[in-house]
Amino acid sequence: MKNQPGLTLAEKPFDTAKFFAIMGPCVIENPEITLGIAESLAETGQRLGLQIIFKASFDKANRTSIESFRGPGMEKGLEILAKVRRETGLPVISDIHQPDQAKICAEVLDVIQIPAFLCRQTDLLLAAGKTGKVVNLKKGQFVAPWDMQAAVGKLKGAGCQNIWLTERGSSFGYNNLVVDMRSIPAMASLGCPVIMDATHSVQLPGGLGSSSGGDRTLAPVLAKAAVAAGANGVFMEVHPRPDEALCDGPNSLELNKVEPLLKTLSAIHNLVRAEE
């Protein structure tokens, strides 16, 4: 199922003035379920006329436990993401964790993502910035929104022209996160499109002992609030059966609930932009 023509980043510049969503499973579990989720999202994007980027990690390098599922690895993961891109027409995004992954991943990915825990890693940012790709930089849970200016400066210093910033909550005591919606306009003032990671923001880091917990019922609340506060887009991890997901299931949204939520978020976005 091909997405609407012209929506892939390879075909034309991505329009961040219009509402968009980054969505997919937390990790690539296997080729079949990954492609199935992507096909569903492509069909949703086509029906709603919305820009959707498919997200899935090939390696979850910062899992809580050594026994946690990490994914298929870079080589196999990129093969699966390339197939998703080819068969659905969706742009693809994934995380990198080491500088030497940047150039290799740039051959497949439309957007390179820097995980929140690594947002201050200079060599990683420089390597990502030199690829010429869009870089989605997640704000660390330990970083003030205005302090992301330094990280943005590193990417710009490497020649990166397209930088997105993603809010994903701040540490709030132990095993909890809180989102300050003032961070949306604060990061927008740095001259970058801002995205709200609604599902990771309801995560309870390490809350289940050997893994993280979360409350997926609050993700739509945060997504709506962030778009109303001026976010350009949303990031949400989705899965057809979240309780069976191999990573971040407690905070992942059910795939069949995505379309009505996107309709609401798009309407909020249009209303906010009309008032500007």
Coordinates of C-alpha atoms in Angstrom, one line a residue:
M1 CA 0.0 0.0 0.0
K2 CA 1.7 3.2 -1.2
N3 CA 1.3 6.4 0.8
Q4 CA 0.3 9.5 -1.0
P5 CA 2.8 10.5 -3.7
G6 CA 5.3 13.1 -2.8
L7 CA 5.2 12.6 0.9
T8 CA 8.5 10.8 1.3
L9 CA 11.4 12.9 2.3
A10 CA 13.4 11.5 -0.7
E11 CA 10.9 13.0 -3.1
K12 CA 10.5 16.5 -1.7
P13 CA 11.3 18.5 1.5
F14 CA 9.2 17.5 4.4
D15 CA 6.6 20.1 5.2
T16 CA 6.9 20.7 9.0
A17 CA 4.4 23.6 8.7
K18 CA 1.7 20.9 8.3
F19 CA 0.8 18.5 11.1
F20 CA 2.8 15.2 11.0
A21 CA 3.3 12.1 13.1
I22 CA 6.2 9.8 13.8
M23 CA 4.7 6.4 14.6
G24 CA 5.6 2.7 14.8
P25 CA 6.6 0.0 17.3
C26 CA 9.3 0.7 19.8
V27 CA 11.6 -2.0 18.3
I28 CA 11.7 -4.1 15.2
E29 CA 10.3 -7.4 16.5
N30 CA 10.2 -9.3 13.2
P31 CA 9.8 -8.4 9.6
E32 CA 6.1 -9.4 9.4
I33 CA 4.7 -7.4 12.3
T34 CA 6.9 -4.4 11.4
L35 CA 5.6 -4.3 7.8
G36 CA 2.0 -4.9 9.0
I37 CA 2.1 -1.9 11.3
A38 CA 3.7 0.2 8.6
E39 CA 1.0 -0.8 6.0
S40 CA -1.7 0.1 8.5
L41 CA -0.1 3.5 9.2
A42 CA 0.4 4.2 5.5
E43 CA -3.3 3.5 4.8
T44 CA -4.3 5.8 7.7
G45 CA -2.1 8.6 6.4
Q46 CA -3.6 8.3 3.0
R47 CA -7.2 8.4 4.3
L48 CA -6.5 11.4 6.5
G49 CA -4.1 13.2 4.1
L50 CA -1.5 13.3 6.8
Q51 CA 2.3 13.0 6.8
I52 CA 3.4 9.9 8.7
I53 CA 7.0 8.8 9.3
F54 CA 7.5 5.2 10.3
K55 CA 9.6 4.6 13.4
A56 CA 11.1 1.5 14.7
S57 CA 14.5 0.9 16.5
F58 CA 16.9 -1.7 15.2
D59 CA 18.7 -1.8 18.5
K60 CA 17.4 -0.6 21.9
A61 CA 20.8 -0.1 23.5
N62 CA 19.5 1.5 26.7
R63 CA 17.1 -1.2 28.0
T64 CA 16.7 -1.6 31.7
S65 CA 17.9 -5.2 31.9
I66 CA 20.6 -7.2 30.2
E67 CA 17.9 -9.8 29.4
S68 CA 15.6 -7.3 27.7
F69 CA 14.9 -7.7 23.9
R70 CA 17.1 -5.2 22.0
G71 CA 16.1 -5.9 18.4
P72 CA 17.7 -7.5 15.3
G73 CA 20.7 -5.2 15.1
M74 CA 21.7 -2.6 12.6
E75 CA 22.3 -4.7 9.5
K76 CA 19.1 -6.8 9.6
G77 CA 17.1 -3.8 11.0
L78 CA 18.1 -1.6 8.1
E79 CA 17.1 -4.2 5.6
I80 CA 13.6 -4.4 7.2
L81 CA 13.3 -0.6 7.3
A82 CA 14.4 -0.3 3.6
K83 CA 11.6 -2.8 2.8
V84 CA 9.1 -0.8 4.7
R85 CA 10.1 2.4 2.9
R86 CA 10.0 0.6 -0.5
E87 CA 6.7 -1.1 -0.1
T88 CA 4.7 1.5 1.8
G89 CA 6.2 4.8 0.6
L90 CA 6.6 6.0 4.2
P91 CA 9.7 7.8 5.2
V92 CA 11.6 5.9 7.9
I93 CA 13.4 7.0 11.1
S94 CA 15.5 5.1 13.6
D95 CA 17.9 5.7 16.5
I96 CA 21.7 5.6 16.3
H97 CA 23.9 5.1 19.3
Q98 CA 27.4 5.3 18.0
P99 CA 29.1 7.8 15.6
D100 CA 30.1 5.1 13.1
Q101 CA 26.5 4.1 12.6
A102 CA 25.5 7.5 11.2
K103 CA 26.9 7.2 7.6
I104 CA 25.7 3.6 7.2
C105 CA 22.2 4.4 8.5
A106 CA 21.9 7.5 6.3
E107 CA 21.9 5.2 3.3
V108 CA 18.4 4.0 4.4
L109 CA 16.9 6.4 6.9
D110 CA 15.1 9.6 5.9
V111 CA 15.5 10.9 9.5
I112 CA 18.3 10.0 12.0
Q113 CA 17.1 10.1 15.6
I114 CA 19.3 10.8 18.6
P115 CA 18.0 9.2 21.8
A116 CA 17.3 11.4 24.8
F117 CA 20.0 9.9 26.9
L118 CA 22.6 10.7 24.2
C119 CA 21.5 14.3 23.3
R120 CA 24.8 15.7 24.7
Q121 CA 27.2 13.2 23.0
T122 CA 29.3 15.5 20.8
D123 CA 30.8 12.9 18.5
L124 CA 27.4 11.3 17.9
L125 CA 25.8 14.6 17.1
L126 CA 28.6 15.7 14.7
A127 CA 28.5 12.4 12.9
A128 CA 24.7 12.6 12.5
G129 CA 24.9 16.2 11.4
K130 CA 27.5 15.5 8.7
T131 CA 25.1 13.0 6.9
G132 CA 23.0 15.7 5.4
K133 CA 19.9 14.0 6.7
V134 CA 17.1 15.5 8.9
V135 CA 18.1 14.9 12.6
N136 CA 15.5 14.4 15.2
L137 CA 17.1 15.3 18.5
K138 CA 15.3 14.1 21.6
K139 CA 15.6 16.4 24.7
G140 CA 17.2 14.5 27.6
Q141 CA 15.1 13.9 30.7
F142 CA 17.9 15.8 32.5
V143 CA 18.1 18.8 30.2
A144 CA 16.2 22.1 30.4
P145 CA 14.5 22.9 27.1
W146 CA 16.5 26.1 26.6
D147 CA 19.7 24.2 27.1
M148 CA 19.1 22.3 23.9
Q149 CA 20.5 25.3 22.2
A150 CA 24.0 23.9 22.7
A151 CA 23.1 20.6 21.2
V152 CA 21.5 22.4 18.2
G153 CA 24.7 24.3 17.9
K154 CA 26.7 21.1 17.6
L155 CA 24.5 19.8 14.8
K156 CA 24.6 23.2 12.9
G157 CA 28.4 23.2 13.4
A158 CA 28.5 19.9 11.5
G159 CA 26.5 21.4 8.7
C160 CA 23.0 20.0 9.6
Q161 CA 20.3 22.2 8.0
N162 CA 17.2 20.3 9.2
I163 CA 17.0 19.8 13.0
W164 CA 13.9 18.7 14.9
L165 CA 13.6 18.7 18.6
T166 CA 11.5 16.3 20.6
E167 CA 10.1 16.7 24.1
R168 CA 9.8 13.4 26.0
G169 CA 9.3 14.4 29.6
S170 CA 11.7 15.3 32.4
S171 CA 12.7 13.2 35.4
F172 CA 10.3 13.8 38.3
G173 CA 11.6 12.0 41.4
Y174 CA 12.2 8.3 41.1
N175 CA 10.6 6.2 38.3
N176 CA 8.5 9.0 37.0
L177 CA 8.4 11.7 34.3
V178 CA 6.5 15.0 34.0
V179 CA 6.0 17.2 31.0
D180 CA 6.2 21.0 31.2
M181 CA 4.3 22.3 28.2
R182 CA 6.3 25.5 28.4
S183 CA 9.1 23.5 26.8
I184 CA 7.2 23.4 23.5
P185 CA 7.5 27.2 22.8
A186 CA 10.9 27.3 24.6
M187 CA 12.4 24.9 22.1
A188 CA 10.5 26.4 19.2
S189 CA 12.3 29.6 20.0
L190 CA 15.5 27.9 18.9
G191 CA 14.2 27.9 15.4
C192 CA 13.5 24.2 15.1
P193 CA 10.2 22.3 14.6
V194 CA 9.1 20.7 17.9
I195 CA 7.6 17.2 18.3
M196 CA 5.9 15.8 21.3
D197 CA 6.8 12.2 22.2
A198 CA 3.5 11.4 23.9
T199 CA 4.1 7.7 24.7
H200 CA 7.6 7.9 26.2
S201 CA 6.5 10.8 28.3
V202 CA 4.0 8.6 30.1
Q203 CA 6.7 6.0 30.7
L204 CA 7.7 5.0 34.3
P205 CA 11.4 4.4 33.8
G206 CA 12.4 1.2 35.6
G207 CA 9.0 1.2 37.2
L208 CA 8.5 -2.6 36.8
G209 CA 11.9 -3.4 38.3
S210 CA 13.5 -5.2 35.3
S211 CA 11.7 -3.0 32.8
S212 CA 9.9 0.3 32.4
G213 CA 6.2 0.7 33.1
G214 CA 3.8 3.3 31.9
D215 CA 0.3 4.5 31.5
R216 CA -0.8 4.6 27.8
T217 CA -4.2 6.1 28.7
L218 CA -2.5 9.5 29.3
A219 CA -0.6 9.6 26.0
P220 CA -3.5 11.1 24.1
V221 CA -3.9 13.8 26.8
L222 CA -0.3 14.9 26.5
A223 CA -0.4 14.7 22.7
K224 CA -3.5 17.0 22.6
A225 CA -2.0 19.5 25.1
A226 CA 1.3 19.7 23.2
V227 CA -0.3 20.3 19.8
A228 CA -2.4 23.0 21.5
A229 CA 0.8 24.5 22.9
G230 CA 2.3 24.7 19.4
A231 CA 4.0 21.4 18.7
N232 CA 4.5 20.8 15.0
G233 CA 3.9 17.0 15.3
V234 CA 3.7 14.0 17.6
F235 CA 5.7 10.9 18.2
M236 CA 3.8 7.9 19.4
E237 CA 4.8 4.2 19.6
V238 CA 2.0 2.0 18.5
H239 CA 1.5 -1.8 18.4
P240 CA -1.5 -4.0 17.4
R241 CA -1.2 -5.8 20.8
P242 CA 0.7 -3.5 23.2
D243 CA 0.5 -6.0 26.1
E244 CA 2.5 -8.5 24.0
A245 CA 5.0 -6.0 22.7
L246 CA 8.7 -6.8 23.3
C247 CA 9.5 -3.3 24.3
D248 CA 7.6 -0.4 25.9
G249 CA 4.3 -2.1 25.7
P250 CA 2.8 -0.4 28.8
N251 CA 3.1 3.0 27.2
S252 CA 2.4 2.1 23.5
L253 CA -1.0 2.9 22.0
E254 CA -3.2 0.3 20.4
L255 CA -2.9 0.5 16.6
N256 CA -6.7 0.6 16.1
K257 CA -6.9 3.8 18.2
V258 CA -4.5 5.7 16.1
E259 CA -6.8 7.1 13.4
P260 CA -9.4 8.9 15.6
L261 CA -6.6 10.4 17.7
L262 CA -4.8 11.7 14.6
K263 CA -8.0 13.3 13.4
T264 CA -8.3 15.2 16.6
L265 CA -4.7 16.2 16.7
S266 CA -4.8 17.5 13.2
A267 CA -7.9 19.5 13.9
I268 CA -6.2 21.1 17.0
H269 CA -3.1 21.9 14.9
N270 CA -5.2 23.6 12.3
L271 CA -7.1 25.6 14.8
V272 CA -3.9 26.8 16.6
R273 CA -2.2 27.7 13.3
A274 CA -5.3 29.6 12.1
E275 CA -5.1 31.8 15.2
E276 CA -1.5 32.7 14.6

